[in-house]
Amino acid sequence: MMAFETQPGSTHPLGATLQPGGVNCSLFSQQAKGVELLLCSGDDAPQPFQVISLDPFVHKTFHFWHVLV
Protein backbone atom coordinates (compact mmCIF):
# COMPACT_ATOMS: atom_id res chain seq x y z
CA MET A 1 0.00 0.00 0.00
CA MET A 2 1.31 3.48 -0.80
CA ALA A 3 2.30 5.95 1.90
CA PHE A 4 0.17 9.05 2.32
CA GLU A 5 1.68 12.54 2.31
CA THR A 6 0.97 14.89 5.21
CA GLN A 7 0.56 18.59 5.89
CA PRO A 8 0.39 20.39 9.26
CA GLY A 9 -3.43 20.34 9.44
CA SER A 10 -5.55 22.39 11.84
CA THR A 11 -6.49 22.26 15.51
CA HIS A 12 -10.26 22.17 14.99
CA PRO A 13 -12.49 20.31 14.73
CA LEU A 14 -11.25 17.57 17.04
CA GLY A 15 -11.19 14.02 15.75
CA ALA A 16 -10.86 12.82 12.17
CA THR A 17 -12.66 15.10 9.71
CA LEU A 18 -12.93 14.77 5.95
CA GLN A 19 -11.80 18.05 4.35
CA PRO A 20 -10.75 19.18 0.88
CA GLY A 21 -7.35 17.62 0.28
CA GLY A 22 -7.62 14.80 2.81
CA VAL A 23 -8.53 13.94 6.37
CA ASN A 24 -7.64 16.31 9.21
CA CYS A 25 -6.84 14.57 12.48
CA SER A 26 -6.74 16.59 15.70
CA LEU A 27 -6.53 15.65 19.36
CA PHE A 28 -6.04 17.44 22.67
CA SER A 29 -3.51 16.33 25.28
CA GLN A 30 -1.88 18.31 28.05
CA GLN A 31 0.52 15.45 28.86
CA ALA A 32 1.64 14.00 25.52
CA LYS A 33 5.30 14.41 24.66
CA GLY A 34 4.75 12.81 21.25
CA VAL A 35 1.95 11.48 19.06
CA GLU A 36 1.89 8.87 16.30
CA LEU A 37 -0.97 8.28 13.87
CA LEU A 38 -1.22 4.64 12.82
CA LEU A 39 -2.90 3.92 9.48
CA CYS A 40 -4.25 0.39 9.03
CA SER A 41 -5.70 -1.30 5.95
CA GLY A 42 -8.63 -2.72 7.93
CA ASP A 43 -10.09 -3.46 11.36
CA ASP A 44 -8.25 -6.78 11.59
CA ALA A 45 -4.89 -5.67 10.17
CA PRO A 46 -2.07 -7.18 12.26
CA GLN A 47 0.01 -4.02 11.94
CA PRO A 48 -0.27 -0.53 10.44
CA PHE A 49 0.91 0.05 6.86
CA GLN A 50 2.05 3.57 7.79
CA VAL A 51 3.04 5.28 11.04
CA ILE A 52 3.03 9.08 10.99
CA SER A 53 5.08 10.61 13.81
CA LEU A 54 3.91 14.15 14.53
CA ASP A 55 6.62 16.76 14.95
CA PRO A 56 5.76 19.06 17.90
CA PHE A 57 7.26 22.04 16.03
CA VAL A 58 5.00 21.43 13.00
CA HIS A 59 1.96 19.49 14.25
CA LYS A 60 1.32 20.97 17.70
CA THR A 61 -0.44 24.20 18.69
CA PHE A 62 -0.73 24.74 22.46
CA HIS A 63 -2.06 21.32 23.63
CA PHE A 64 -3.56 20.36 20.24
CA TRP A 65 -1.81 17.85 17.97
CA HIS A 66 -2.94 17.97 14.33
CA VAL A 67 -2.11 16.61 10.88
CA LEU A 68 -3.76 16.57 7.45
CA VAL A 69 -3.32 13.22 5.67
Tab-separated table of C-alpha atoms in Angstrom:
chain	number	residue	atom	x	y	z
A	1	MET	CA	0.000	0.000	0.000
A	2	MET	CA	1.312	3.475	-0.796
A	3	ALA	CA	2.300	5.950	1.900
A	4	PHE	CA	0.170	9.052	2.320
A	5	GLU	CA	1.684	12.542	2.306
A	6	THR	CA	0.970	14.887	5.208
A	7	GLN	CA	0.557	18.590	5.888
A	8	PRO	CA	0.390	20.387	9.264
A	9	GLY	CA	-3.428	20.338	9.438
A	10	SER	CA	-5.548	22.387	11.838
A	11	THR	CA	-6.493	22.256	15.509
A	12	HIS	CA	-10.261	22.169	14.986
A	13	PRO	CA	-12.491	20.312	14.730
A	14	LEU	CA	-11.250	17.574	17.041
A	15	GLY	CA	-11.193	14.016	15.754
A	16	ALA	CA	-10.859	12.822	12.172
A	17	THR	CA	-12.657	15.101	9.712
A	18	LEU	CA	-12.929	14.772	5.947
A	19	GLN	CA	-11.800	18.046	4.347
A	20	PRO	CA	-10.750	19.184	0.876
A	21	GLY	CA	-7.351	17.625	0.278
A	22	GLY	CA	-7.616	14.796	2.807
A	23	VAL	CA	-8.535	13.942	6.375
A	24	ASN	CA	-7.639	16.314	9.208
A	25	CYS	CA	-6.836	14.570	12.482
A	26	SER	CA	-6.737	16.594	15.704
A	27	LEU	CA	-6.531	15.645	19.365
A	28	PHE	CA	-6.042	17.438	22.673
A	29	SER	CA	-3.514	16.325	25.282
A	30	GLN	CA	-1.879	18.315	28.049
A	31	GLN	CA	0.517	15.447	28.857
A	32	ALA	CA	1.636	13.997	25.515
A	33	LYS	CA	5.302	14.410	24.656
A	34	GLY	CA	4.751	12.811	21.253
A	35	VAL	CA	1.953	11.476	19.060
A	36	GLU	CA	1.887	8.868	16.304
A	37	LEU	CA	-0.974	8.282	13.869
A	38	LEU	CA	-1.217	4.640	12.821
A	39	LEU	CA	-2.901	3.918	9.482
A	40	CYS	CA	-4.252	0.387	9.028
A	41	SER	CA	-5.699	-1.296	5.954
A	42	GLY	CA	-8.633	-2.715	7.931
A	43	ASP	CA	-10.089	-3.461	11.357
A	44	ASP	CA	-8.247	-6.783	11.585
A	45	ALA	CA	-4.888	-5.671	10.174
A	46	PRO	CA	-2.069	-7.175	12.261
A	47	GLN	CA	0.012	-4.016	11.935
A	48	PRO	CA	-0.272	-0.528	10.436
A	49	PHE	CA	0.909	0.046	6.861
A	50	GLN	CA	2.049	3.573	7.790
A	51	VAL	CA	3.039	5.277	11.041
A	52	ILE	CA	3.026	9.078	10.991
A	53	SER	CA	5.075	10.612	13.811
A	54	LEU	CA	3.908	14.148	14.533
A	55	ASP	CA	6.620	16.763	14.952
A	56	PRO	CA	5.756	19.057	17.900
A	57	PHE	CA	7.256	22.035	16.030
A	58	VAL	CA	4.998	21.429	13.002
A	59	HIS	CA	1.961	19.490	14.249
A	60	LYS	CA	1.318	20.973	17.696
A	61	THR	CA	-0.444	24.202	18.689
A	62	PHE	CA	-0.727	24.737	22.461
A	63	HIS	CA	-2.055	21.316	23.631
A	64	PHE	CA	-3.559	20.359	20.239
A	65	TRP	CA	-1.808	17.850	17.970
A	66	HIS	CA	-2.936	17.975	14.326
A	67	VAL	CA	-2.112	16.605	10.877
A	68	LEU	CA	-3.761	16.567	7.446
A	69	VAL	CA	-3.319	13.223	5.669
